[in-house]
């Protein structure tokens, strides 16, 4: 049976993307937008008061959770929230979110989208920033401005700090938390490779991260076995549904955030897209188990390269030393 732990270590080093603290480029791009917003708001007041409209930033997403991978196209996704020092009664969610949108939309070197959960800023240089807008009734009562520009928005319960803390609390032992983060990166690399063709809509990375967090079981010096266990549990999270329109069984998933607002993290995926996700996860599990059961490390690494791509090292093929050479006796018929 193969483990290929040395190859998994090299694979992780090949795909790992550092945190904001470790990556100057990411930090600069994040701070550029936050500083611009602060500058534009310096004379803004909370409605019907003389109080300055201020905010604090909160890092979110894979860079905060230490699960980021290098993008294949150089397109970096940055998640940073802005928590305004106002209560839900002091500012209408749409007006506050629109204020942020209008400020960010002034520049010509980017396009800005007003989405349900956030303002998304797309830069021509190849990265985008998701900027959710929050209010704060108290330290433990934070709400997100939720809704599209064309409809009324609402303040929805949220807990961005709690989500970060829940993921980070996987273990107090560094070797265990490190293996968890490695497995999340492996799943993201699989997603990156297998959902980029034929118009397949990929499952959101936060979903894979939270499922891996829920199902993680430490396996000493064996990332492959740990990953197999996680993928098995991800598949078990699906349920069977009958698609009346097409008269077939499809698989769907309802995996909720562990903190407010407890929404299904896969809510954007159609039933057909969820079914594709299920089938690709099944294929992933089959390949991982085939690699585990392979006696030859070279063949096992070939299987894993089909799963993860060329970033996974290929083990050299070793000629068998127990096969005796054929010696010609020199006689002829």
C-alpha positions as a LaTeX table, in Angstrom:
\begin{tabular}{lrrr}
\hline
Residue & $x$ (\AA) & $y$ (\AA) & $z$ (\AA) \\
\hline
Unk1 & 0.00 & 0.00 & 0.00 \\
Unk2 & 1.21 & 3.49 & $-0.90$ \\
Unk3 & 1.29 & 6.58 & 1.28 \\
Unk4 & 3.64 & 8.85 & $-0.73$ \\
Unk5 & 3.96 & 11.19 & 2.24 \\
Unk6 & 7.16 & 12.77 & 0.91 \\
Unk7 & 5.41 & 13.51 & $-2.38$ \\
Unk8 & 2.40 & 14.99 & $-0.59$ \\
Unk9 & 4.73 & 17.28 & 1.33 \\
Unk10 & 6.35 & 18.48 & $-1.89$ \\
Unk11 & 2.94 & 18.82 & $-3.52$ \\
Unk12 & 1.76 & 21.03 & $-0.67$ \\
Unk13 & 4.86 & 23.21 & $-0.95$ \\
Unk14 & 4.18 & 23.54 & $-4.69$ \\
Unk15 & 0.59 & 24.79 & $-4.33$ \\
Unk16 & 0.62 & 26.64 & $-1.01$ \\
Unk17 & $-0.20$ & 30.35 & $-0.99$ \\
Unk18 & 0.72 & 32.28 & 2.14 \\
Unk19 & $-1.45$ & 34.44 & 4.38 \\
Unk20 & $-1.71$ & 38.24 & 4.24 \\
Unk21 & 1.09 & 38.41 & 6.77 \\
Unk22 & 3.29 & 36.18 & 4.62 \\
Unk23 & 2.48 & 37.65 & 1.21 \\
Unk24 & 3.32 & 41.30 & 0.56 \\
Unk25 & 1.38 & 41.46 & $-2.71$ \\
Unk26 & $-1.86$ & 40.26 & $-1.14$ \\
Unk27 & $-1.44$ & 42.58 & 1.81 \\
Unk28 & $-0.80$ & 45.58 & $-0.44$ \\
Unk29 & $-3.85$ & 44.90 & $-2.60$ \\
Unk30 & $-6.07$ & 44.51 & 0.44 \\
Unk31 & $-4.77$ & 47.64 & 2.16 \\
Unk32 & $-5.03$ & 49.75 & $-0.99$ \\
Unk33 & $-8.79$ & 49.35 & $-1.11$ \\
Unk34 & $-9.33$ & 49.67 & 2.64 \\
Unk35 & $-7.23$ & 52.85 & 2.82 \\
Unk36 & $-9.09$ & 54.33 & $-0.13$ \\
Unk37 & $-12.43$ & 53.66 & 1.53 \\
Unk38 & $-11.26$ & 55.21 & 4.81 \\
Unk39 & $-10.02$ & 58.32 & 3.02 \\
Unk40 & $-13.28$ & 58.83 & 1.14 \\
Unk41 & $-15.34$ & 58.39 & 4.31 \\
Unk42 & $-13.33$ & 60.71 & 6.54 \\
Unk43 & $-15.97$ & 63.48 & 6.38 \\
Unk44 & $-19.00$ & 61.18 & 6.37 \\
Unk45 & $-21.38$ & 61.24 & 9.34 \\
Unk46 & $-23.79$ & 58.67 & 10.73 \\
Unk47 & $-27.29$ & 59.81 & 9.59 \\
Unk48 & $-28.96$ & 62.34 & 11.92 \\
Unk49 & $-25.87$ & 62.56 & 14.16 \\
Unk50 & $-22.57$ & 64.41 & 14.35 \\
Unk51 & $-20.72$ & 61.13 & 14.79 \\
Unk52 & $-18.09$ & 60.19 & 12.23 \\
Unk53 & $-18.85$ & 57.10 & 10.14 \\
Unk54 & $-15.98$ & 54.76 & 10.95 \\
Unk55 & $-15.26$ & 51.10 & 10.37 \\
Unk56 & $-12.76$ & 48.35 & 11.10 \\
Unk57 & $-11.62$ & 45.67 & 8.68 \\
Unk58 & $-11.78$ & 41.93 & 9.21 \\
Unk59 & $-9.75$ & 39.48 & 7.16 \\
Unk60 & $-11.78$ & 36.57 & 5.84 \\
Unk61 & $-11.48$ & 33.66 & 3.47 \\
Unk62 & $-8.64$ & 31.30 & 2.69 \\
Unk63 & $-5.79$ & 33.72 & 3.50 \\
Unk64 & $-7.15$ & 34.28 & 6.98 \\
Unk65 & $-7.80$ & 30.54 & 7.42 \\
Unk66 & $-4.35$ & 29.64 & 6.02 \\
Unk67 & $-5.80$ & 27.41 & 3.30 \\
Unk68 & $-5.03$ & 29.39 & 0.14 \\
Unk69 & $-3.52$ & 27.86 & $-3.01$ \\
Unk70 & $-1.71$ & 29.50 & $-5.90$ \\
Unk71 & $-4.09$ & 30.44 & $-8.73$ \\
Unk72 & $-3.35$ & 28.90 & $-12.11$ \\
Unk73 & $-4.28$ & 32.10 & $-13.94$ \\
Unk74 & $-2.67$ & 34.58 & $-11.55$ \\
Unk75 & $-6.13$ & 35.72 & $-10.41$ \\
Unk76 & $-6.12$ & 36.29 & $-6.65$ \\
Unk77 & $-9.38$ & 36.26 & $-4.69$ \\
Unk78 & $-9.18$ & 38.48 & $-1.62$ \\
Unk79 & $-11.85$ & 38.52 & 1.12 \\
Unk80 & $-11.92$ & 41.41 & 3.56 \\
Unk81 & $-14.98$ & 42.68 & 5.41 \\
Unk82 & $-15.75$ & 46.18 & 6.69 \\
Unk83 & $-17.59$ & 46.37 & 10.02 \\
Unk84 & $-19.11$ & 49.82 & 10.46 \\
Unk85 & $-19.49$ & 51.32 & 13.90 \\
Unk86 & $-23.25$ & 51.70 & 13.53 \\
Unk87 & $-26.24$ & 49.67 & 14.71 \\
Unk88 & $-28.85$ & 48.26 & 12.37 \\
Unk89 & $-31.26$ & 50.99 & 13.49 \\
Unk90 & $-28.81$ & 53.77 & 12.60 \\
Unk91 & $-28.23$ & 52.95 & 8.94 \\
Unk92 & $-30.37$ & 51.37 & 6.24 \\
Unk93 & $-28.43$ & 48.36 & 4.85 \\
Unk94 & $-28.93$ & 49.27 & 1.21 \\
Unk95 & $-27.93$ & 52.90 & 1.72 \\
Unk96 & $-24.74$ & 51.94 & 3.54 \\
Unk97 & $-23.84$ & 49.24 & 1.04 \\
Unk98 & $-24.60$ & 51.62 & $-1.85$ \\
Unk99 & $-22.38$ & 54.27 & $-0.24$ \\
Unk100 & $-19.49$ & 51.80 & $-0.23$ \\
Unk101 & $-20.29$ & 50.76 & $-3.79$ \\
Unk102 & $-20.33$ & 54.34 & $-5.07$ \\
Unk103 & $-17.00$ & 55.16 & $-3.44$ \\
Unk104 & $-15.28$ & 52.07 & $-4.79$ \\
Unk105 & $-16.84$ & 52.52 & $-8.23$ \\
Unk106 & $-15.23$ & 55.92 & $-8.86$ \\
Unk107 & $-11.98$ & 54.60 & $-10.29$ \\
Unk108 & $-11.54$ & 53.50 & $-13.91$ \\
Unk109 & $-9.02$ & 50.70 & $-13.42$ \\
Unk110 & $-11.64$ & 48.24 & $-12.17$ \\
Unk111 & $-15.22$ & 47.05 & $-12.44$ \\
Unk112 & $-17.45$ & 46.85 & $-9.39$ \\
Unk113 & $-20.40$ & 44.50 & $-8.84$ \\
Unk114 & $-23.11$ & 44.86 & $-6.24$ \\
Unk115 & $-23.80$ & 41.26 & $-5.17$ \\
Unk116 & $-26.06$ & 39.80 & $-2.50$ \\
Unk117 & $-23.40$ & 39.12 & 0.13 \\
Unk118 & $-20.79$ & 41.71 & $-0.81$ \\
Unk119 & $-19.34$ & 44.33 & $-3.12$ \\
Unk120 & $-16.97$ & 42.64 & $-5.58$ \\
Unk121 & $-14.12$ & 44.69 & $-7.03$ \\
Unk122 & $-12.50$ & 43.27 & $-10.18$ \\
Unk123 & $-9.13$ & 44.67 & $-11.23$ \\
Unk124 & $-7.71$ & 44.61 & $-14.74$ \\
Unk125 & $-4.41$ & 43.34 & $-13.34$ \\
Unk126 & $-6.04$ & 40.02 & $-12.51$ \\
Unk127 & $-7.42$ & 39.87 & $-8.98$ \\
Unk128 & $-10.67$ & 40.64 & $-7.23$ \\
Unk129 & $-11.70$ & 41.69 & $-3.75$ \\
Unk130 & $-14.93$ & 40.60 & $-2.05$ \\
Unk131 & $-15.99$ & 43.30 & 0.39 \\
Unk132 & $-18.96$ & 42.42 & 2.63 \\
Unk133 & $-20.50$ & 45.28 & 4.60 \\
Unk134 & $-21.42$ & 44.79 & 8.26 \\
Unk135 & $-23.01$ & 46.74 & 11.08 \\
Unk136 & $-22.41$ & 46.04 & 14.77 \\
Unk137 & $-25.09$ & 46.20 & 17.44 \\
Unk138 & $-22.56$ & 44.82 & 19.92 \\
Unk139 & $-19.39$ & 42.78 & 19.87 \\
Unk140 & $-21.44$ & 39.59 & 19.65 \\
Unk141 & $-24.25$ & 40.93 & 17.48 \\
Unk142 & $-22.94$ & 41.60 & 13.97 \\
Unk143 & $-25.11$ & 41.74 & 10.85 \\
Unk144 & $-24.31$ & 41.73 & 7.14 \\
Unk145 & $-26.01$ & 43.90 & 4.51 \\
Unk146 & $-27.66$ & 41.29 & 2.29 \\
Unk147 & $-29.36$ & 41.82 & $-1.06$ \\
Unk148 & $-28.99$ & 42.95 & $-4.66$ \\
Unk149 & $-28.99$ & 46.55 & $-5.83$ \\
Unk150 & $-32.38$ & 46.21 & $-7.53$ \\
Unk151 & $-34.26$ & 45.18 & $-4.38$ \\
Unk152 & $-34.50$ & 46.18 & $-0.75$ \\
Unk153 & $-31.58$ & 44.93 & 1.35 \\
Unk154 & $-31.77$ & 43.64 & 4.91 \\
Unk155 & $-29.49$ & 43.25 & 7.88 \\
Unk156 & $-28.90$ & 39.50 & 8.33 \\
Unk157 & $-27.31$ & 37.86 & 11.35 \\
Unk158 & $-23.65$ & 37.05 & 10.75 \\
Unk159 & $-20.59$ & 35.99 & 12.71 \\
Unk160 & $-17.42$ & 36.45 & 10.65 \\
Unk161 & $-15.15$ & 36.27 & 13.68 \\
Unk162 & $-16.91$ & 33.15 & 14.91 \\
Unk163 & $-16.43$ & 31.43 & 11.56 \\
Unk164 & $-12.71$ & 32.21 & 11.55 \\
Unk165 & $-12.43$ & 30.98 & 15.13 \\
Unk166 & $-14.34$ & 27.75 & 14.41 \\
Unk167 & $-12.02$ & 26.81 & 11.57 \\
Unk168 & $-8.92$ & 27.76 & 13.57 \\
Unk169 & $-10.05$ & 25.65 & 16.55 \\
Unk170 & $-9.50$ & 22.38 & 14.67 \\
Unk171 & $-6.73$ & 21.49 & 17.13 \\
Unk172 & $-4.28$ & 23.01 & 19.56 \\
Unk173 & $-1.59$ & 20.68 & 18.21 \\
Unk174 & 0.28 & 22.20 & 15.30 \\
Unk175 & 0.83 & 18.89 & 13.48 \\
Unk176 & $-2.92$ & 18.23 & 13.46 \\
Unk177 & $-3.98$ & 21.71 & 12.36 \\
Unk178 & $-1.25$ & 21.62 & 9.72 \\
Unk179 & $-2.53$ & 18.35 & 8.26 \\
Unk180 & $-6.06$ & 19.77 & 8.18 \\
Unk181 & $-4.94$ & 22.84 & 6.23 \\
Unk182 & $-2.93$ & 20.67 & 3.86 \\
Unk183 & $-5.96$ & 18.50 & 3.11 \\
Unk184 & $-8.08$ & 21.58 & 2.43 \\
Unk185 & $-5.47$ & 22.75 & $-0.07$ \\
Unk186 & $-5.48$ & 19.32 & $-1.73$ \\
Unk187 & $-9.27$ & 19.56 & $-2.14$ \\
Unk188 & $-8.98$ & 23.05 & $-3.59$ \\
Unk189 & $-6.37$ & 21.87 & $-6.08$ \\
Unk190 & $-8.66$ & 19.00 & $-7.12$ \\
Unk191 & $-11.47$ & 21.50 & $-7.55$ \\
Unk192 & $-9.20$ & 23.80 & $-9.56$ \\
Unk193 & $-8.34$ & 20.99 & $-11.98$ \\
Unk194 & $-11.68$ & 19.22 & $-12.38$ \\
Unk195 & $-14.20$ & 22.04 & $-12.44$ \\
Unk196 & $-12.50$ & 24.24 & $-15.03$ \\
Unk197 & $-13.87$ & 22.53 & $-18.15$ \\
Unk198 & $-17.25$ & 21.95 & $-19.80$ \\
Unk199 & $-18.86$ & 24.82 & $-17.91$ \\
Unk200 & $-18.99$ & 22.98 & $-14.60$ \\
Unk201 & $-19.79$ & 25.29 & $-11.72$ \\
Unk202 & $-17.35$ & 24.53 & $-8.91$ \\
Unk203 & $-18.45$ & 24.08 & $-5.30$ \\
Unk204 & $-17.40$ & 27.13 & $-3.25$ \\
Unk205 & $-14.10$ & 26.71 & $-1.44$ \\
Unk206 & $-15.68$ & 27.69 & 1.87 \\
Unk207 & $-17.92$ & 24.64 & 1.57 \\
Unk208 & $-14.98$ & 22.28 & 1.06 \\
Unk209 & $-13.15$ & 23.96 & 3.95 \\
Unk210 & $-16.04$ & 23.63 & 6.37 \\
Unk211 & $-16.76$ & 20.02 & 5.42 \\
Unk212 & $-13.08$ & 19.15 & 5.84 \\
Unk213 & $-13.14$ & 20.88 & 9.25 \\
Unk214 & $-16.21$ & 18.91 & 10.33 \\
Unk215 & $-14.88$ & 15.54 & 9.16 \\
Unk216 & $-11.15$ & 15.84 & 9.85 \\
Unk217 & $-9.51$ & 12.90 & 11.66 \\
Unk218 & $-5.76$ & 13.10 & 12.15 \\
Unk219 & $-3.68$ & 10.38 & 10.51 \\
Unk220 & $-0.03$ & 10.30 & 11.55 \\
Unk221 & 2.32 & 10.81 & 8.60 \\
Unk222 & $-0.40$ & 9.84 & 6.14 \\
Unk223 & $-2.10$ & 12.72 & 4.35 \\
Unk224 & $-3.57$ & 10.31 & 1.79 \\
Unk225 & $-5.48$ & 8.34 & 4.42 \\
Unk226 & $-6.66$ & 11.55 & 6.08 \\
Unk227 & $-7.91$ & 12.90 & 2.76 \\
Unk228 & $-9.71$ & 9.65 & 1.92 \\
Unk229 & $-11.63$ & 9.87 & 5.19 \\
Unk230 & $-12.66$ & 13.47 & 4.51 \\
Unk231 & $-13.85$ & 12.72 & 0.97 \\
Unk232 & $-15.85$ & 9.70 & 2.17 \\
Unk233 & $-17.64$ & 11.93 & 4.67 \\
Unk234 & $-18.23$ & 14.66 & 2.08 \\
Unk235 & $-19.98$ & 12.11 & $-0.12$ \\
Unk236 & $-22.07$ & 10.95 & 2.84 \\
Unk237 & $-23.26$ & 14.53 & 3.35 \\
Unk238 & $-25.27$ & 14.28 & 0.12 \\
Unk239 & $-28.86$ & 13.08 & $-0.03$ \\
Unk240 & $-30.79$ & 11.45 & $-2.86$ \\
Unk241 & $-33.50$ & 13.43 & $-4.63$ \\
Unk242 & $-35.84$ & 12.50 & $-7.44$ \\
Unk243 & $-35.79$ & 14.89 & $-10.39$ \\
Unk244 & $-39.37$ & 14.64 & $-11.65$ \\
Unk245 & $-38.71$ & 16.76 & $-14.74$ \\
Unk246 & $-35.97$ & 14.45 & $-16.01$ \\
Unk247 & $-37.21$ & 11.33 & $-14.19$ \\
Unk248 & $-33.93$ & 10.46 & $-12.51$ \\
Unk249 & $-32.19$ & 10.29 & $-9.15$ \\
Unk250 & $-29.90$ & 13.24 & $-8.41$ \\
Unk251 & $-27.80$ & 14.08 & $-5.37$ \\
Unk252 & $-28.06$ & 17.31 & $-3.42$ \\
Unk253 & $-26.25$ & 18.77 & $-0.45$ \\
Unk254 & $-27.38$ & 21.07 & 2.35 \\
Unk255 & $-24.36$ & 21.88 & 4.49 \\
Unk256 & $-24.94$ & 24.82 & 6.78 \\
Unk257 & $-22.56$ & 27.36 & 8.21 \\
Unk258 & $-21.66$ & 26.46 & 11.81 \\
Unk259 & $-22.33$ & 30.07 & 12.89 \\
Unk260 & $-24.86$ & 32.76 & 12.05 \\
Unk261 & $-26.64$ & 33.00 & 9.64 \\
Unk262 & $-26.45$ & 29.17 & 9.39 \\
Unk263 & $-27.07$ & 29.29 & 5.62 \\
Unk264 & $-26.44$ & 26.37 & 3.28 \\
Unk265 & $-22.97$ & 27.12 & 1.87 \\
Unk266 & $-23.96$ & 25.48 & $-1.43$ \\
Unk267 & $-27.09$ & 27.59 & $-1.92$ \\
Unk268 & $-25.89$ & 29.04 & $-5.23$ \\
Unk269 & $-25.47$ & 25.65 & $-6.90$ \\
Unk270 & $-28.35$ & 24.24 & $-8.97$ \\
Unk271 & $-29.54$ & 20.70 & $-8.36$ \\
Unk272 & $-27.73$ & 19.53 & $-11.48$ \\
Unk273 & $-24.50$ & 21.24 & $-10.37$ \\
Unk274 & $-24.75$ & 19.58 & $-6.97$ \\
Unk275 & $-25.19$ & 16.23 & $-8.70$ \\
Unk276 & $-22.05$ & 16.87 & $-10.77$ \\
Unk277 & $-20.21$ & 17.74 & $-7.55$ \\
Unk278 & $-21.31$ & 14.41 & $-6.05$ \\
Unk279 & $-20.18$ & 12.37 & $-9.05$ \\
Unk280 & $-16.81$ & 14.11 & $-9.21$ \\
Unk281 & $-16.33$ & 13.52 & $-5.47$ \\
Unk282 & $-17.08$ & 9.83 & $-6.03$ \\
Unk283 & $-14.49$ & 9.73 & $-8.81$ \\
Unk284 & $-12.01$ & 11.47 & $-6.50$ \\
Unk285 & $-12.55$ & 8.89 & $-3.78$ \\
Unk286 & $-12.11$ & 6.03 & $-6.25$ \\
Unk287 & $-8.80$ & 7.46 & $-7.46$ \\
Unk288 & $-7.49$ & 8.13 & $-3.95$ \\
Unk289 & $-8.32$ & 4.58 & $-2.86$ \\
Unk290 & $-6.69$ & 3.18 & $-6.02$ \\
Unk291 & $-3.52$ & 5.10 & $-5.22$ \\
Unk292 & $-3.60$ & 3.88 & $-1.62$ \\
Unk293 & $-3.98$ & 0.25 & $-2.72$ \\
Unk294 & $-1.23$ & 0.43 & $-5.37$ \\
Unk295 & 1.92 & $-1.53$ & $-4.51$ \\
Unk296 & 4.09 & 0.52 & $-6.86$ \\
Unk297 & 4.77 & 4.13 & $-5.75$ \\
Unk298 & 5.41 & 5.12 & $-9.37$ \\
Unk299 & 1.95 & 3.93 & $-10.45$ \\
Unk300 & 0.34 & 5.47 & $-7.36$ \\
Unk301 & 1.90 & 8.85 & $-8.16$ \\
Unk302 & 0.59 & 8.59 & $-11.75$ \\
Unk303 & $-2.93$ & 8.17 & $-10.40$ \\
Unk304 & $-2.55$ & 11.16 & $-8.09$ \\
Unk305 & $-1.20$ & 13.33 & $-10.90$ \\
Unk306 & $-4.45$ & 12.61 & $-12.76$ \\
Unk307 & $-6.30$ & 13.86 & $-9.68$ \\
Unk308 & $-4.18$ & 16.90 & $-8.83$ \\
Unk309 & $-2.18$ & 17.71 & $-11.95$ \\
Unk310 & 1.54 & 18.05 & $-12.56$ \\
Unk311 & 2.18 & 19.81 & $-9.24$ \\
Unk312 & 2.07 & 16.37 & $-7.66$ \\
Unk313 & 5.56 & 14.82 & $-8.01$ \\
Unk314 & 6.01 & 11.74 & $-10.16$ \\
Unk315 & 7.90 & 8.98 & $-8.38$ \\
Unk316 & 10.73 & 7.56 & $-10.48$ \\
Unk317 & 10.12 & 4.12 & $-11.91$ \\
Unk318 & 12.52 & 1.65 & $-10.27$ \\
Unk319 & 13.57 & $-1.39$ & $-12.25$ \\
Unk320 & 12.94 & $-4.61$ & $-10.39$ \\
Unk321 & 16.14 & $-6.20$ & $-9.13$ \\
Unk322 & 14.65 & $-9.66$ & $-8.58$ \\
Unk323 & 14.17 & $-10.43$ & $-12.27$ \\
Unk324 & 17.08 & $-12.45$ & $-13.63$ \\
Unk325 & 18.34 & $-11.51$ & $-17.08$ \\
Unk326 & 17.84 & $-13.93$ & $-19.93$ \\
Unk327 & 21.22 & $-15.35$ & $-21.05$ \\
Unk328 & 21.63 & $-16.70$ & $-24.56$ \\
Unk329 & 23.34 & $-20.10$ & $-24.43$ \\
Unk330 & 24.85 & $-19.62$ & $-27.85$ \\
Unk331 & 23.32 & $-22.78$ & $-29.31$ \\
Unk332 & 21.10 & $-22.72$ & $-32.36$ \\
Unk333 & 18.67 & $-25.10$ & $-33.88$ \\
\hline
\end{tabular}
